[in-house]
DNA sequence: CGCGCTGTTTGATCTGTATCAAGTTTGCTC
DNA sequence: GAGCAAACTTGATACAGATCAAACAGCGCG
């Protein structure tokens, strides 16, 4: 593990409050690895042996069933993923692959479970982390069930803009077909949905989104903090995934 | 609170392992209340002041957005709900109403948060509980994104049958329109979907489902424990909701 | 017991989204 | 910088599922 990495991990809400001694022991047991793009890291159904942390690059979490595949999240540095499977000592519910060249740190699930049993502060952090993750997925499920595809795209653009500090313009953080899959639609429909938002103040120029009329966008998106988050108490916006925890200022999930 | 209720709560995985002293203190702070059917208990967006436990009856968790409403879960005795919101001291993401006459016990969220800070065993139970809840919602989201409506119904019937001990016949645990909403479809389509499963060994007779050809049903449902659960480690099947934890043998969520 | 409400089923139609099929652009490799 | 593959866009068509409408069943209540 590189010198700068340990303090970066230590800053994550999940690891911030634990005993230094325990943190050091976890880091001792961990190991880092670099992966090329498009490499499978995890197959759903396998036993969860490691908590993963993305240090560089990006990782897609996806689920497969029969011939279908859907993106559940894209995790960016510095974030953990698949925390819940590690805790339950259960099979992964999702698969993971690198989107780009990535550096991943892996902490043995065994050590993780041992640690929150002896470190009450770490236990509390884990509780908080899991509760946040839970709420993120609930938001995702609500969105899928309550909004149509155009509304989902509008809300997504709004969230991204807010995350960029209410910027009127931002770059989409992943390939459009990935975003489309995450939002539960085909790439074709994603494209059409964005286009259909043009009368409502949204322009797309390649990978860039420009918001020319926030009021109109808000109208379509029907913004609701209960769906779109983030939780007021969270210090960084948090989205869908199995254990994202980010350093404020770092872009996180999709 | 009635005499028999405290031990029933104590048997829940969430409360089973904590210090007796702390459990007693929580119960002291709690209070019970009876509600008629169709009464709103919780509105999404309100601050989460209490962890709820259904002792009798049934509670629907649902989400609203604009004019749409969707059922997220039906919670049956003995189960907790909206744990995550309590932990984060954040607004409820879902609303709740009684489906039938119900008895509910409410534990102040404040006491809950204080307790897992001083009781490491309770903290561990809470972690386990939240991780299970998280995985349940992920399964729900996967199901919505990967399966079409007929497949969702087939998988649902399969789950219910398994929960009834692989029974060839069982009674649907809630109104069909409720199940339909939970499964992300209209009541009309739920009805049609079940009918379309007739060639695959599923017959519906009023509220009763009869499986005449399990092999054929398995074929359509494309059973996958990673979607359909339960986790092998869980002692009772667990489904979607914000904190269900059940006494084995009690029917739980939808 | 019959009335009326609510839930369920069935059929007809409509619509949002997927699929299929070209094009067009982008970006990477050599 | 040419050539190629992959991503993206656009249009045409197909289909799953929603909506609308109506008949029917079950159940609570007077």
PDB file of N, CA and C in Angstrom, chain B residues 34-88:
ATOM      1  N   UNK B  34     -52.713   0.701  20.156  1.00  0.00           N
ATOM      2  CA  UNK B  34     -53.536  -0.050  19.209  1.00  0.00           C
ATOM      3  C   UNK B  34     -54.108   0.918  18.180  1.00  0.00           C
ATOM      4  N   UNK B  35     -54.150   0.476  16.926  1.00  0.00           N
ATOM      5  CA  UNK B  35     -54.649   1.332  15.863  1.00  0.00           C
ATOM      6  C   UNK B  35     -55.695   0.586  15.037  1.00  0.00           C
ATOM      7  N   UNK B  36     -56.698   1.286  14.545  1.00  0.00           N
ATOM      8  CA  UNK B  36     -57.643   0.645  13.633  1.00  0.00           C
ATOM      9  C   UNK B  36     -57.000   0.424  12.262  1.00  0.00           C
ATOM     10  N   UNK B  37     -57.704  -0.253  11.379  1.00  0.00           N
ATOM     11  CA  UNK B  37     -57.193  -0.500  10.034  1.00  0.00           C
ATOM     12  C   UNK B  37     -57.121   0.801   9.248  1.00  0.00           C
ATOM     13  N   UNK B  38     -56.249   0.822   8.291  1.00  0.00           N
ATOM     14  CA  UNK B  38     -56.154   1.941   7.339  1.00  0.00           C
ATOM     15  C   UNK B  38     -55.799   3.262   7.991  1.00  0.00           C
ATOM     16  N   UNK B  39     -55.075   3.196   9.094  1.00  0.00           N
ATOM     17  CA  UNK B  39     -54.681   4.435   9.754  1.00  0.00           C
ATOM     18  C   UNK B  39     -53.229   4.758   9.436  1.00  0.00           C
ATOM     19  N   UNK B  40     -53.002   6.005   9.083  1.00  0.00           N
ATOM     20  CA  UNK B  40     -51.637   6.416   8.786  1.00  0.00           C
ATOM     21  C   UNK B  40     -50.823   6.525  10.063  1.00  0.00           C
ATOM     22  N   UNK B  41     -49.699   5.826  10.105  1.00  0.00           N
ATOM     23  CA  UNK B  41     -48.814   5.876  11.263  1.00  0.00           C
ATOM     24  C   UNK B  41     -47.670   6.840  11.041  1.00  0.00           C
ATOM     25  N   UNK B  42     -47.187   6.866   9.822  1.00  0.00           N
ATOM     26  CA  UNK B  42     -45.977   7.612   9.502  1.00  0.00           C
ATOM     27  C   UNK B  42     -46.136   8.263   8.145  1.00  0.00           C
ATOM     28  N   UNK B  43     -45.692   9.526   8.045  1.00  0.00           N
ATOM     29  CA  UNK B  43     -45.646  10.184   6.744  1.00  0.00           C
ATOM     30  C   UNK B  43     -44.206  10.348   6.321  1.00  0.00           C
ATOM     31  N   UNK B  44     -43.882   9.948   5.108  1.00  0.00           N
ATOM     32  CA  UNK B  44     -42.519  10.123   4.640  1.00  0.00           C
ATOM     33  C   UNK B  44     -42.145  11.595   4.731  1.00  0.00           C
ATOM     34  N   UNK B  45     -40.928  11.852   5.142  1.00  0.00           N
ATOM     35  CA  UNK B  45     -40.460  13.217   5.266  1.00  0.00           C
ATOM     36  C   UNK B  45     -40.440  13.695   6.714  1.00  0.00           C
ATOM     37  N   UNK B  46     -41.239  13.058   7.558  1.00  0.00           N
ATOM     38  CA  UNK B  46     -41.209  13.435   8.968  1.00  0.00           C
ATOM     39  C   UNK B  46     -39.937  12.925   9.633  1.00  0.00           C
ATOM     40  N   UNK B  47     -39.522  13.600  10.688  1.00  0.00           N
ATOM     41  CA  UNK B  47     -38.346  13.093  11.412  1.00  0.00           C
ATOM     42  C   UNK B  47     -38.655  11.746  12.050  1.00  0.00           C
ATOM     43  N   UNK B  48     -37.646  10.876  12.088  1.00  0.00           N
ATOM     44  CA  UNK B  48     -37.847   9.525  12.614  1.00  0.00           C
ATOM     45  C   UNK B  48     -37.631   9.519  14.114  1.00  0.00           C
ATOM     46  N   UNK B  49     -38.720   9.506  14.848  1.00  0.00           N
ATOM     47  CA  UNK B  49     -38.616   9.598  16.304  1.00  0.00           C
ATOM     48  C   UNK B  49     -38.684   8.246  17.001  1.00  0.00           C
ATOM     49  N   UNK B  50     -39.285   7.257  16.328  1.00  0.00           N
ATOM     50  CA  UNK B  50     -39.499   5.971  16.993  1.00  0.00           C
ATOM     51  C   UNK B  50     -39.194   4.789  16.082  1.00  0.00           C
ATOM     52  N   UNK B  51     -38.564   3.798  16.665  1.00  0.00           N
ATOM     53  CA  UNK B  51     -38.521   2.496  16.015  1.00  0.00           C
ATOM     54  C   UNK B  51     -39.850   1.815  16.312  1.00  0.00           C
ATOM     55  N   UNK B  52     -40.488   1.286  15.282  1.00  0.00           N
ATOM     56  CA  UNK B  52     -41.792   0.654  15.449  1.00  0.00           C
ATOM     57  C   UNK B  52     -41.646  -0.862  15.441  1.00  0.00           C
ATOM     58  N   UNK B  53     -42.490  -1.507  16.228  1.00  0.00           N
ATOM     59  CA  UNK B  53     -42.555  -2.964  16.213  1.00  0.00           C
ATOM     60  C   UNK B  53     -44.016  -3.384  16.081  1.00  0.00           C
ATOM     61  N   UNK B  54     -44.319  -4.144  15.052  1.00  0.00           N
ATOM     62  CA  UNK B  54     -45.686  -4.669  14.896  1.00  0.00           C
ATOM     63  C   UNK B  54     -45.844  -5.889  15.769  1.00  0.00           C
ATOM     64  N   UNK B  55     -46.785  -5.838  16.701  1.00  0.00           N
ATOM     65  CA  UNK B  55     -47.034  -6.997  17.562  1.00  0.00           C
ATOM     66  C   UNK B  55     -48.224  -7.803  17.059  1.00  0.00           C
ATOM     67  N   UNK B  56     -49.226  -7.089  16.550  1.00  0.00           N
ATOM     68  CA  UNK B  56     -50.415  -7.742  15.985  1.00  0.00           C
ATOM     69  C   UNK B  56     -50.859  -6.942  14.776  1.00  0.00           C
ATOM     70  N   UNK B  57     -51.525  -7.602  13.839  1.00  0.00           N
ATOM     71  CA  UNK B  57     -52.045  -6.923  12.672  1.00  0.00           C
ATOM     72  C   UNK B  57     -51.039  -6.920  11.533  1.00  0.00           C
ATOM     73  N   UNK B  58     -51.015  -5.836  10.772  1.00  0.00           N
ATOM     74  CA  UNK B  58     -50.103  -5.734   9.635  1.00  0.00           C
ATOM     75  C   UNK B  58     -49.961  -4.277   9.240  1.00  0.00           C
ATOM     76  N   UNK B  59     -48.778  -3.921   8.800  1.00  0.00           N
ATOM     77  CA  UNK B  59     -48.504  -2.531   8.432  1.00  0.00           C
ATOM     78  C   UNK B  59     -47.922  -2.483   7.023  1.00  0.00           C
ATOM     79  N   UNK B  60     -48.451  -1.572   6.224  1.00  0.00           N
ATOM     80  CA  UNK B  60     -47.934  -1.381   4.881  1.00  0.00           C
ATOM     81  C   UNK B  60     -46.946  -0.222   4.870  1.00  0.00           C
ATOM     82  N   UNK B  61     -45.784  -0.458   4.308  1.00  0.00           N
ATOM     83  CA  UNK B  61     -44.843   0.631   4.066  1.00  0.00           C
ATOM     84  C   UNK B  61     -44.979   1.019   2.604  1.00  0.00           C
ATOM     85  N   UNK B  62     -45.182   2.286   2.360  1.00  0.00           N
ATOM     86  CA  UNK B  62     -45.368   2.702   0.973  1.00  0.00           C
ATOM     87  C   UNK B  62     -44.679   4.033   0.733  1.00  0.00           C
ATOM     88  N   UNK B  63     -44.458   4.311  -0.534  1.00  0.00           N
ATOM     89  CA  UNK B  63     -43.806   5.560  -0.907  1.00  0.00           C
ATOM     90  C   UNK B  63     -44.714   6.325  -1.844  1.00  0.00           C
ATOM     91  N   UNK B  64     -44.677   7.625  -1.747  1.00  0.00           N
ATOM     92  CA  UNK B  64     -45.498   8.477  -2.606  1.00  0.00           C
ATOM     93  C   UNK B  64     -44.615   9.415  -3.401  1.00  0.00           C
ATOM     94  N   UNK B  65     -45.061   9.725  -4.574  1.00  0.00           N
ATOM     95  CA  UNK B  65     -44.430  10.788  -5.335  1.00  0.00           C
ATOM     96  C   UNK B  65     -45.451  11.319  -6.331  1.00  0.00           C
ATOM     97  N   UNK B  66     -45.699  12.617  -6.272  1.00  0.00           N
ATOM     98  CA  UNK B  66     -46.766  13.212  -7.063  1.00  0.00           C
ATOM     99  C   UNK B  66     -48.031  12.414  -6.863  1.00  0.00           C
ATOM    100  N   UNK B  67     -48.624  11.943  -7.921  1.00  0.00           N
ATOM    101  CA  UNK B  67     -49.892  11.241  -7.737  1.00  0.00           C
ATOM    102  C   UNK B  67     -49.703   9.729  -7.627  1.00  0.00           C
ATOM    103  N   UNK B  68     -48.453   9.281  -7.676  1.00  0.00           N
ATOM    104  CA  UNK B  68     -48.211   7.840  -7.620  1.00  0.00           C
ATOM    105  C   UNK B  68     -47.911   7.379  -6.212  1.00  0.00           C
ATOM    106  N   UNK B  69     -48.254   6.137  -5.971  1.00  0.00           N
ATOM    107  CA  UNK B  69     -48.006   5.537  -4.684  1.00  0.00           C
ATOM    108  C   UNK B  69     -47.572   4.105  -4.950  1.00  0.00           C
ATOM    109  N   UNK B  70     -46.609   3.613  -4.195  1.00  0.00           N
ATOM    110  CA  UNK B  70     -46.190   2.229  -4.399  1.00  0.00           C
ATOM    111  C   UNK B  70     -45.877   1.561  -3.070  1.00  0.00           C
ATOM    112  N   UNK B  71     -46.286   0.318  -2.959  1.00  0.00           N
ATOM    113  CA  UNK B  71     -46.053  -0.439  -1.738  1.00  0.00           C
ATOM    114  C   UNK B  71     -44.616  -0.931  -1.714  1.00  0.00           C
ATOM    115  N   UNK B  72     -43.932  -0.648  -0.631  1.00  0.00           N
ATOM    116  CA  UNK B  72     -42.553  -1.109  -0.510  1.00  0.00           C
ATOM    117  C   UNK B  72     -42.470  -2.407   0.291  1.00  0.00           C
ATOM    118  N   UNK B  73     -43.396  -2.597   1.201  1.00  0.00           N
ATOM    119  CA  UNK B  73     -43.380  -3.813   2.016  1.00  0.00           C
ATOM    120  C   UNK B  73     -44.660  -3.887   2.834  1.00  0.00           C
ATOM    121  N   UNK B  74     -44.995  -5.068   3.261  1.00  0.00           N
ATOM    122  CA  UNK B  74     -46.016  -5.244   4.291  1.00  0.00           C
ATOM    123  C   UNK B  74     -45.348  -5.979   5.438  1.00  0.00           C
ATOM    124  N   UNK B  75     -45.421  -5.389   6.589  1.00  0.00           N
ATOM    125  CA  UNK B  75     -44.722  -5.927   7.755  1.00  0.00           C
ATOM    126  C   UNK B  75     -45.720  -6.610   8.684  1.00  0.00           C
ATOM    127  N   UNK B  76     -45.392  -7.819   9.060  1.00  0.00           N
ATOM    128  CA  UNK B  76     -46.280  -8.591   9.948  1.00  0.00           C
ATOM    129  C   UNK B  76     -45.572  -8.932  11.243  1.00  0.00           C
ATOM    130  N   UNK B  77     -46.366  -9.280  12.254  1.00  0.00           N
ATOM    131  CA  UNK B  77     -45.762  -9.560  13.569  1.00  0.00           C
ATOM    132  C   UNK B  77     -44.812 -10.752  13.520  1.00  0.00           C
ATOM    133  N   UNK B  78     -43.781 -10.823  14.351  1.00  0.00           N
ATOM    134  CA  UNK B  78     -43.299  -9.695  15.137  1.00  0.00           C
ATOM    135  C   UNK B  78     -42.100  -9.142  14.393  1.00  0.00           C
ATOM    136  N   UNK B  79     -42.187  -7.909  13.961  1.00  0.00           N
ATOM    137  CA  UNK B  79     -41.130  -7.305  13.162  1.00  0.00           C
ATOM    138  C   UNK B  79     -40.959  -5.835  13.507  1.00  0.00           C
ATOM    139  N   UNK B  80     -39.736  -5.399  13.377  1.00  0.00           N
ATOM    140  CA  UNK B  80     -39.476  -3.971  13.518  1.00  0.00           C
ATOM    141  C   UNK B  80     -39.560  -3.322  12.144  1.00  0.00           C
ATOM    142  N   UNK B  81     -39.791  -2.037  12.110  1.00  0.00           N
ATOM    143  CA  UNK B  81     -39.623  -1.323  10.849  1.00  0.00           C
ATOM    144  C   UNK B  81     -39.125   0.094  11.052  1.00  0.00           C
ATOM    145  N   UNK B  82     -38.573   0.638   9.959  1.00  0.00           N
ATOM    146  CA  UNK B  82     -37.907   1.937   9.877  1.00  0.00           C
ATOM    147  C   UNK B  82     -36.745   2.094  10.848  1.00  0.00           C
ATOM    148  N   UNK B  83     -35.959   1.045  10.946  1.00  0.00           N
ATOM    149  CA  UNK B  83     -34.747   1.096  11.766  1.00  0.00           C
ATOM    150  C   UNK B  83     -33.730   2.104  11.231  1.00  0.00           C
ATOM    151  N   UNK B  84     -33.512   2.091   9.920  1.00  0.00           N
ATOM    152  CA  UNK B  84     -32.437   2.909   9.349  1.00  0.00           C
ATOM    153  C   UNK B  84     -32.661   4.401   9.577  1.00  0.00           C
ATOM    154  N   UNK B  85     -33.892   4.838   9.386  1.00  0.00           N
ATOM    155  CA  UNK B  85     -34.190   6.258   9.593  1.00  0.00           C
ATOM    156  C   UNK B  85     -33.904   6.659  11.041  1.00  0.00           C
ATOM    157  N   UNK B  86     -34.258   5.765  11.976  1.00  0.00           N
ATOM    158  CA  UNK B  86     -34.010   6.043  13.390  1.00  0.00           C
ATOM    159  C   UNK B  86     -32.517   6.194  13.666  1.00  0.00           C
ATOM    160  N   UNK B  87     -31.758   5.308  13.060  1.00  0.00           N
ATOM    161  CA  UNK B  87     -30.320   5.324  13.305  1.00  0.00           C
ATOM    162  C   UNK B  87     -29.681   6.591  12.768  1.00  0.00           C
ATOM    163  N   UNK B  88     -30.111   6.986  11.559  1.00  0.00           N
ATOM    164  CA  UNK B  88     -29.518   8.172  10.955  1.00  0.00           C
ATOM    165  C   UNK B  88     -30.133   9.448  11.522  1.00  0.00           C
TER     166      UNK B  88
END
